[in-house]
Amino acid sequence: MKQKYSDRPSYSEIETTRREPRRRNKQRTKINILPCAALLFCCALLSKTGFAQTSDKSRPTDNLPSAPQPQLAQKPRIVLPPEAQVALVARVKGDTGTQTKSSVVDLGTMQAKQSGQASGITVRLTRAEAEQLALKNNPRISVGHLLALAQHQVYRQTRAAELPNFNGAITAVDANEGSRIGAGALTASRLLEHAGAGVTLSQLITDFGRTTNLVSYSKLLEKAQNANALATTEDIVLATDQAFYNALQAQALLKVAQQTVTTRGSVQHQIDELTKSKLKSGLDLSFADVNLSQAKLLQLDAQNNVDSTLAALTAVLGFDKLVGYELTEENTQLPAPPPDVDVLINTAVQQRPDLQALTFDQQAAEKFRRAQRDLMLPTISALGIAGATPVRPDCFGGCFPNYFISSWYGAIGVNMSVPIFNGFLFSSQASEAKYRAQAATENTRDLRNQVVRDVRTAWLSVNTAFQRVGVAAELAKEADLSLNLAQGRYQLGLGSIVELSQAQLQQTDAAIGYVNAQYQYRLALSTLNFEVGVQP
């Protein structure tokens, strides 16, 4: 058997025998190509002058080599650094047309957006500018202002009872001369043909304070409505701050999600290559795929949250079309919380507009109670009348001579009305007003207690949120360090994929927690300013 296998040719000998014909064919090809190349060179020299006179446009392009075609590649994801300013970009969908044109405008060009002529607008806004824009365009601000103006007209209507009433009248009568009215409640029963004109003047002398109390009641209601309008303004400011910070928070979380997708995608790619090289198991690749899918889901949720907060901000600013915003925070440094809560409580009790409105309502209810009590008192008024009767019946013979003794008339008088009994109507109205005034007093006291509670709670929330910012920052640093160590151990083969996945999850949660802590603290400060009643 050994002799049999030794007689066979070796593999190198077989390969040498097989390559020998190929080498000979190549040499023959080189020998045949040399004469052809020399012949083509001579032809080119003879025709050089003719080609030189030919323009570039007339050259045949079939013999030229085709340019390399650009290959389509996926656009790399751009991850902004954490210190970059937060920017939100959206587009306005116009009423007509499908093409959009982007432009950047400031606060002064917002009126052009309302006309709908521009199909795409990007607005740069700070928090203060967003508040001004909301106060200018939000319909609730207009509603509060209009209701205050309407209440002022109610005050003028009530005050009209203190002023004189001056009326004019022109009367012409065609009647059966000398007849009398047999039915009906008229002051004069005799009917005569005549025509005249006159004026009447009436003036309230006194009703012992009832009208004065009603005027004060209407004036206090007007002040209450103005305070309610101011409270509406502060509500809009708070809603604007919440929408603004929610949008910034959503955008920051979107950046965290994008960075997470990029990091985990890189790890997944490395593990995939190592798995193909049989250096990592399929279990590692499965964990990496799961982590990447979770990061993509987080990015989708973050993008949806950005769109939702952007729509909420657009609504608060008073627009019905989707507007693009580039939001920036003026003060990047987080201010410290107020130190003394008692000062804040005293300030809130003095200048909270809703508490002021309820106090005015309480005072108005007391004035109305007095006015209803004064219904049982007499009312004294004056009345004057004057006029002329230029057209009177001509009396000859059997008519009624000298019925109109003079061509003019006039009189003045004073009247006092004393209520005696009306079925206890006035007394029941006075009792109703008294009970409502007492209820208004209790409502004011209850709201004052709520204001004190809300200010104290908001102050505690601000301090807690401020402390959470520091703790979240430390947690984010530790999570980053843990992730770096876990990645290093995994690359050296000292750690498992479970350890790396846990470190990635902790780092993502810590980053999200730090972003949330920052903007939750800003929201807590805005809420505290609202509870204290800081003027916008």
PDB file of N, CA and C in Angstrom, residues 460-524:
ATOM      1  N   LEU A 460     -41.922  73.760  48.828  1.00  0.00           N
ATOM      2  CA  LEU A 460     -41.307  72.473  49.140  1.00  0.00           C
ATOM      3  C   LEU A 460     -40.953  71.710  47.869  1.00  0.00           C
ATOM      4  N   SER A 461     -41.819  71.782  46.867  1.00  0.00           N
ATOM      5  CA  SER A 461     -41.538  71.097  45.600  1.00  0.00           C
ATOM      6  C   SER A 461     -40.320  71.694  44.907  1.00  0.00           C
ATOM      7  N   VAL A 462     -40.162  73.021  44.988  1.00  0.00           N
ATOM      8  CA  VAL A 462     -38.997  73.671  44.377  1.00  0.00           C
ATOM      9  C   VAL A 462     -37.717  73.210  45.055  1.00  0.00           C
ATOM     10  N   ASN A 463     -37.708  73.181  46.368  1.00  0.00           N
ATOM     11  CA  ASN A 463     -36.503  72.746  47.079  1.00  0.00           C
ATOM     12  C   ASN A 463     -36.176  71.283  46.785  1.00  0.00           C
ATOM     13  N   THR A 464     -37.202  70.444  46.751  1.00  0.00           N
ATOM     14  CA  THR A 464     -36.960  69.033  46.431  1.00  0.00           C
ATOM     15  C   THR A 464     -36.446  68.869  45.008  1.00  0.00           C
ATOM     16  N   ALA A 465     -37.032  69.606  44.075  1.00  0.00           N
ATOM     17  CA  ALA A 465     -36.581  69.513  42.685  1.00  0.00           C
ATOM     18  C   ALA A 465     -35.146  70.007  42.528  1.00  0.00           C
ATOM     19  N   PHE A 466     -34.791  71.053  43.281  1.00  0.00           N
ATOM     20  CA  PHE A 466     -33.419  71.555  43.211  1.00  0.00           C
ATOM     21  C   PHE A 466     -32.431  70.518  43.729  1.00  0.00           C
ATOM     22  N   GLN A 467     -32.774  69.832  44.784  1.00  0.00           N
ATOM     23  CA  GLN A 467     -31.899  68.783  45.303  1.00  0.00           C
ATOM     24  C   GLN A 467     -31.819  67.592  44.356  1.00  0.00           C
ATOM     25  N   ARG A 468     -32.918  67.309  43.687  1.00  0.00           N
ATOM     26  CA  ARG A 468     -32.916  66.197  42.738  1.00  0.00           C
ATOM     27  C   ARG A 468     -31.989  66.470  41.557  1.00  0.00           C
ATOM     28  N   VAL A 469     -31.824  67.739  41.187  1.00  0.00           N
ATOM     29  CA  VAL A 469     -30.921  68.063  40.079  1.00  0.00           C
ATOM     30  C   VAL A 469     -29.502  67.635  40.415  1.00  0.00           C
ATOM     31  N   GLY A 470     -29.048  67.965  41.628  1.00  0.00           N
ATOM     32  CA  GLY A 470     -27.691  67.564  42.023  1.00  0.00           C
ATOM     33  C   GLY A 470     -27.523  66.064  42.114  1.00  0.00           C
ATOM     34  N   VAL A 471     -28.517  65.387  42.702  1.00  0.00           N
ATOM     35  CA  VAL A 471     -28.424  63.929  42.818  1.00  0.00           C
ATOM     36  C   VAL A 471     -28.451  63.279  41.442  1.00  0.00           C
ATOM     37  N   ALA A 472     -29.305  63.790  40.543  1.00  0.00           N
ATOM     38  CA  ALA A 472     -29.386  63.220  39.197  1.00  0.00           C
ATOM     39  C   ALA A 472     -28.090  63.441  38.425  1.00  0.00           C
ATOM     40  N   ALA A 473     -27.424  64.580  38.649  1.00  0.00           N
ATOM     41  CA  ALA A 473     -26.142  64.823  37.979  1.00  0.00           C
ATOM     42  C   ALA A 473     -25.089  63.825  38.439  1.00  0.00           C
ATOM     43  N   GLU A 474     -25.026  63.583  39.740  1.00  0.00           N
ATOM     44  CA  GLU A 474     -24.078  62.589  40.249  1.00  0.00           C
ATOM     45  C   GLU A 474     -24.409  61.192  39.727  1.00  0.00           C
ATOM     46  N   LEU A 475     -25.685  60.868  39.673  1.00  0.00           N
ATOM     47  CA  LEU A 475     -26.082  59.558  39.159  1.00  0.00           C
ATOM     48  C   LEU A 475     -25.701  59.405  37.695  1.00  0.00           C
ATOM     49  N   ALA A 476     -25.853  60.477  36.913  1.00  0.00           N
ATOM     50  CA  ALA A 476     -25.482  60.405  35.497  1.00  0.00           C
ATOM     51  C   ALA A 476     -23.976  60.191  35.338  1.00  0.00           C
ATOM     52  N   LYS A 477     -23.167  60.862  36.164  1.00  0.00           N
ATOM     53  CA  LYS A 477     -21.725  60.664  36.082  1.00  0.00           C
ATOM     54  C   LYS A 477     -21.341  59.230  36.441  1.00  0.00           C
ATOM     55  N   GLU A 478     -21.927  58.723  37.513  1.00  0.00           N
ATOM     56  CA  GLU A 478     -21.618  57.354  37.920  1.00  0.00           C
ATOM     57  C   GLU A 478     -22.073  56.341  36.878  1.00  0.00           C
ATOM     58  N   ALA A 479     -23.228  56.602  36.258  1.00  0.00           N
ATOM     59  CA  ALA A 479     -23.716  55.688  35.220  1.00  0.00           C
ATOM     60  C   ALA A 479     -22.810  55.704  33.995  1.00  0.00           C
ATOM     61  N   ASP A 480     -22.312  56.877  33.621  1.00  0.00           N
ATOM     62  CA  ASP A 480     -21.366  56.949  32.496  1.00  0.00           C
ATOM     63  C   ASP A 480     -20.085  56.179  32.815  1.00  0.00           C
ATOM     64  N   LEU A 481     -19.582  56.362  34.030  1.00  0.00           N
ATOM     65  CA  LEU A 481     -18.379  55.641  34.418  1.00  0.00           C
ATOM     66  C   LEU A 481     -18.619  54.134  34.446  1.00  0.00           C
ATOM     67  N   SER A 482     -19.756  53.729  34.946  1.00  0.00           N
ATOM     68  CA  SER A 482     -20.087  52.298  34.986  1.00  0.00           C
ATOM     69  C   SER A 482     -20.188  51.723  33.584  1.00  0.00           C
ATOM     70  N   LEU A 483     -20.776  52.490  32.659  1.00  0.00           N
ATOM     71  CA  LEU A 483     -20.893  52.007  31.287  1.00  0.00           C
ATOM     72  C   LEU A 483     -19.521  51.876  30.636  1.00  0.00           C
ATOM     73  N   ASN A 484     -18.648  52.847  30.870  1.00  0.00           N
ATOM     74  CA  ASN A 484     -17.299  52.764  30.296  1.00  0.00           C
ATOM     75  C   ASN A 484     -16.548  51.543  30.832  1.00  0.00           C
ATOM     76  N   LEU A 485     -16.673  51.300  32.138  1.00  0.00           N
ATOM     77  CA  LEU A 485     -16.012  50.136  32.713  1.00  0.00           C
ATOM     78  C   LEU A 485     -16.599  48.836  32.180  1.00  0.00           C
ATOM     79  N   ALA A 486     -17.920  48.806  32.037  1.00  0.00           N
ATOM     80  CA  ALA A 486     -18.561  47.594  31.530  1.00  0.00           C
ATOM     81  C   ALA A 486     -18.150  47.317  30.081  1.00  0.00           C
ATOM     82  N   GLN A 487     -18.061  48.381  29.275  1.00  0.00           N
ATOM     83  CA  GLN A 487     -17.626  48.190  27.894  1.00  0.00           C
ATOM     84  C   GLN A 487     -16.184  47.710  27.833  1.00  0.00           C
ATOM     85  N   GLY A 488     -15.330  48.298  28.677  1.00  0.00           N
ATOM     86  CA  GLY A 488     -13.943  47.838  28.693  1.00  0.00           C
ATOM     87  C   GLY A 488     -13.815  46.387  29.128  1.00  0.00           C
ATOM     88  N   ARG A 489     -14.554  45.989  30.155  1.00  0.00           N
ATOM     89  CA  ARG A 489     -14.513  44.596  30.612  1.00  0.00           C
ATOM     90  C   ARG A 489     -15.055  43.655  29.534  1.00  0.00           C
ATOM     91  N   TYR A 490     -16.080  44.106  28.834  1.00  0.00           N
ATOM     92  CA  TYR A 490     -16.643  43.228  27.804  1.00  0.00           C
ATOM     93  C   TYR A 490     -15.690  43.071  26.622  1.00  0.00           C
ATOM     94  N   GLN A 491     -15.037  44.158  26.238  1.00  0.00           N
ATOM     95  CA  GLN A 491     -14.095  44.068  25.127  1.00  0.00           C
ATOM     96  C   GLN A 491     -12.887  43.210  25.479  1.00  0.00           C
ATOM     97  N   LEU A 492     -12.505  43.212  26.766  1.00  0.00           N
ATOM     98  CA  LEU A 492     -11.389  42.368  27.195  1.00  0.00           C
ATOM     99  C   LEU A 492     -11.813  40.937  27.492  1.00  0.00           C
ATOM    100  N   GLY A 493     -13.089  40.675  27.404  1.00  0.00           N
ATOM    101  CA  GLY A 493     -13.578  39.330  27.662  1.00  0.00           C
ATOM    102  C   GLY A 493     -13.740  39.010  29.121  1.00  0.00           C
ATOM    103  N   LEU A 494     -13.724  40.040  29.979  1.00  0.00           N
ATOM    104  CA  LEU A 494     -13.863  39.811  31.409  1.00  0.00           C
ATOM    105  C   LEU A 494     -15.294  39.943  31.894  1.00  0.00           C
ATOM    106  N   GLY A 495     -16.166  40.561  31.098  1.00  0.00           N
ATOM    107  CA  GLY A 495     -17.559  40.761  31.485  1.00  0.00           C
ATOM    108  C   GLY A 495     -18.493  40.105  30.492  1.00  0.00           C
ATOM    109  N   SER A 496     -19.732  39.929  30.934  1.00  0.00           N
ATOM    110  CA  SER A 496     -20.739  39.291  30.090  1.00  0.00           C
ATOM    111  C   SER A 496     -21.596  40.342  29.414  1.00  0.00           C
ATOM    112  N   ILE A 497     -22.394  39.896  28.463  1.00  0.00           N
ATOM    113  CA  ILE A 497     -23.300  40.790  27.755  1.00  0.00           C
ATOM    114  C   ILE A 497     -24.403  41.284  28.682  1.00  0.00           C
ATOM    115  N   VAL A 498     -24.741  40.465  29.682  1.00  0.00           N
ATOM    116  CA  VAL A 498     -25.761  40.890  30.647  1.00  0.00           C
ATOM    117  C   VAL A 498     -25.262  42.096  31.449  1.00  0.00           C
ATOM    118  N   GLU A 499     -24.013  42.066  31.843  1.00  0.00           N
ATOM    119  CA  GLU A 499     -23.431  43.192  32.575  1.00  0.00           C
ATOM    120  C   GLU A 499     -23.399  44.443  31.714  1.00  0.00           C
ATOM    121  N   LEU A 500     -23.040  44.294  30.457  1.00  0.00           N
ATOM    122  CA  LEU A 500     -23.010  45.442  29.552  1.00  0.00           C
ATOM    123  C   LEU A 500     -24.410  45.991  29.317  1.00  0.00           C
ATOM    124  N   SER A 501     -25.385  45.104  29.129  1.00  0.00           N
ATOM    125  CA  SER A 501     -26.760  45.556  28.906  1.00  0.00           C
ATOM    126  C   SER A 501     -27.303  46.294  30.121  1.00  0.00           C
ATOM    127  N   GLN A 502     -27.006  45.787  31.297  1.00  0.00           N
ATOM    128  CA  GLN A 502     -27.449  46.454  32.505  1.00  0.00           C
ATOM    129  C   GLN A 502     -26.814  47.832  32.646  1.00  0.00           C
ATOM    130  N   ALA A 503     -25.554  47.952  32.300  1.00  0.00           N
ATOM    131  CA  ALA A 503     -24.880  49.250  32.366  1.00  0.00           C
ATOM    132  C   ALA A 503     -25.471  50.229  31.351  1.00  0.00           C
ATOM    133  N   GLN A 504     -25.789  49.755  30.153  1.00  0.00           N
ATOM    134  CA  GLN A 504     -26.421  50.620  29.154  1.00  0.00           C
ATOM    135  C   GLN A 504     -27.783  51.104  29.626  1.00  0.00           C
ATOM    136  N   LEU A 505     -28.568  50.203  30.203  1.00  0.00           N
ATOM    137  CA  LEU A 505     -29.890  50.586  30.699  1.00  0.00           C
ATOM    138  C   LEU A 505     -29.780  51.609  31.826  1.00  0.00           C
ATOM    139  N   GLN A 506     -28.851  51.398  32.731  1.00  0.00           N
ATOM    140  CA  GLN A 506     -28.679  52.346  33.822  1.00  0.00           C
ATOM    141  C   GLN A 506     -28.211  53.705  33.313  1.00  0.00           C
ATOM    142  N   GLN A 507     -27.332  53.709  32.327  1.00  0.00           N
ATOM    143  CA  GLN A 507     -26.847  54.973  31.786  1.00  0.00           C
ATOM    144  C   GLN A 507     -27.969  55.734  31.092  1.00  0.00           C
ATOM    145  N   THR A 508     -28.831  55.025  30.348  1.00  0.00           N
ATOM    146  CA  THR A 508     -29.960  55.685  29.683  1.00  0.00           C
ATOM    147  C   THR A 508     -30.939  56.240  30.700  1.00  0.00           C
ATOM    148  N   ASP A 509     -31.262  55.448  31.714  1.00  0.00           N
ATOM    149  CA  ASP A 509     -32.175  55.931  32.750  1.00  0.00           C
ATOM    150  C   ASP A 509     -31.596  57.125  33.492  1.00  0.00           C
ATOM    151  N   ALA A 510     -30.305  57.100  33.757  1.00  0.00           N
ATOM    152  CA  ALA A 510     -29.682  58.224  34.458  1.00  0.00           C
ATOM    153  C   ALA A 510     -29.694  59.485  33.602  1.00  0.00           C
ATOM    154  N   ALA A 511     -29.431  59.350  32.306  1.00  0.00           N
ATOM    155  CA  ALA A 511     -29.458  60.517  31.424  1.00  0.00           C
ATOM    156  C   ALA A 511     -30.864  61.106  31.337  1.00  0.00           C
ATOM    157  N   ILE A 512     -31.856  60.223  31.217  1.00  0.00           N
ATOM    158  CA  ILE A 512     -33.241  60.703  31.171  1.00  0.00           C
ATOM    159  C   ILE A 512     -33.622  61.363  32.490  1.00  0.00           C
ATOM    160  N   GLY A 513     -33.210  60.765  33.595  1.00  0.00           N
ATOM    161  CA  GLY A 513     -33.511  61.349  34.897  1.00  0.00           C
ATOM    162  C   GLY A 513     -32.874  62.708  35.099  1.00  0.00           C
ATOM    163  N   TYR A 514     -31.667  62.898  34.595  1.00  0.00           N
ATOM    164  CA  TYR A 514     -31.001  64.190  34.736  1.00  0.00           C
ATOM    165  C   TYR A 514     -31.707  65.269  33.909  1.00  0.00           C
ATOM    166  N   VAL A 515     -32.115  64.914  32.708  1.00  0.00           N
ATOM    167  CA  VAL A 515     -32.850  65.873  31.876  1.00  0.00           C
ATOM    168  C   VAL A 515     -34.189  66.229  32.529  1.00  0.00           C
ATOM    169  N   ASN A 516     -34.893  65.217  33.003  1.00  0.00           N
ATOM    170  CA  ASN A 516     -36.176  65.473  33.658  1.00  0.00           C
ATOM    171  C   ASN A 516     -36.004  66.332  34.904  1.00  0.00           C
ATOM    172  N   ALA A 517     -34.957  66.081  35.665  1.00  0.00           N
ATOM    173  CA  ALA A 517     -34.747  66.841  36.894  1.00  0.00           C
ATOM    174  C   ALA A 517     -34.513  68.320  36.601  1.00  0.00           C
ATOM    175  N   GLN A 518     -33.757  68.619  35.558  1.00  0.00           N
ATOM    176  CA  GLN A 518     -33.490  70.015  35.224  1.00  0.00           C
ATOM    177  C   GLN A 518     -34.754  70.770  34.866  1.00  0.00           C
ATOM    178  N   TYR A 519     -35.558  70.200  33.983  1.00  0.00           N
ATOM    179  CA  TYR A 519     -36.746  70.919  33.524  1.00  0.00           C
ATOM    180  C   TYR A 519     -37.887  70.844  34.532  1.00  0.00           C
ATOM    181  N   GLN A 520     -37.927  69.800  35.337  1.00  0.00           N
ATOM    182  CA  GLN A 520     -38.919  69.772  36.400  1.00  0.00           C
ATOM    183  C   GLN A 520     -38.638  70.862  37.433  1.00  0.00           C
ATOM    184  N   TYR A 521     -37.384  71.177  37.648  1.00  0.00           N
ATOM    185  CA  TYR A 521     -37.060  72.261  38.570  1.00  0.00           C
ATOM    186  C   TYR A 521     -37.494  73.616  37.989  1.00  0.00           C
ATOM    187  N   ARG A 522     -37.277  73.803  36.702  1.00  0.00           N
ATOM    188  CA  ARG A 522     -37.725  75.056  36.081  1.00  0.00           C
ATOM    189  C   ARG A 522     -39.248  75.161  36.120  1.00  0.00           C
ATOM    190  N   LEU A 523     -39.936  74.057  35.874  1.00  0.00           N
ATOM    191  CA  LEU A 523     -41.393  74.067  35.960  1.00  0.00           C
ATOM    192  C   LEU A 523     -41.853  74.350  37.394  1.00  0.00           C
ATOM    193  N   ALA A 524     -41.152  73.803  38.365  1.00  0.00           N
ATOM    194  CA  ALA A 524     -41.511  74.062  39.754  1.00  0.00           C
ATOM    195  C   ALA A 524     -41.335  75.535  40.110  1.00  0.00           C
TER     196      ALA A 524
END
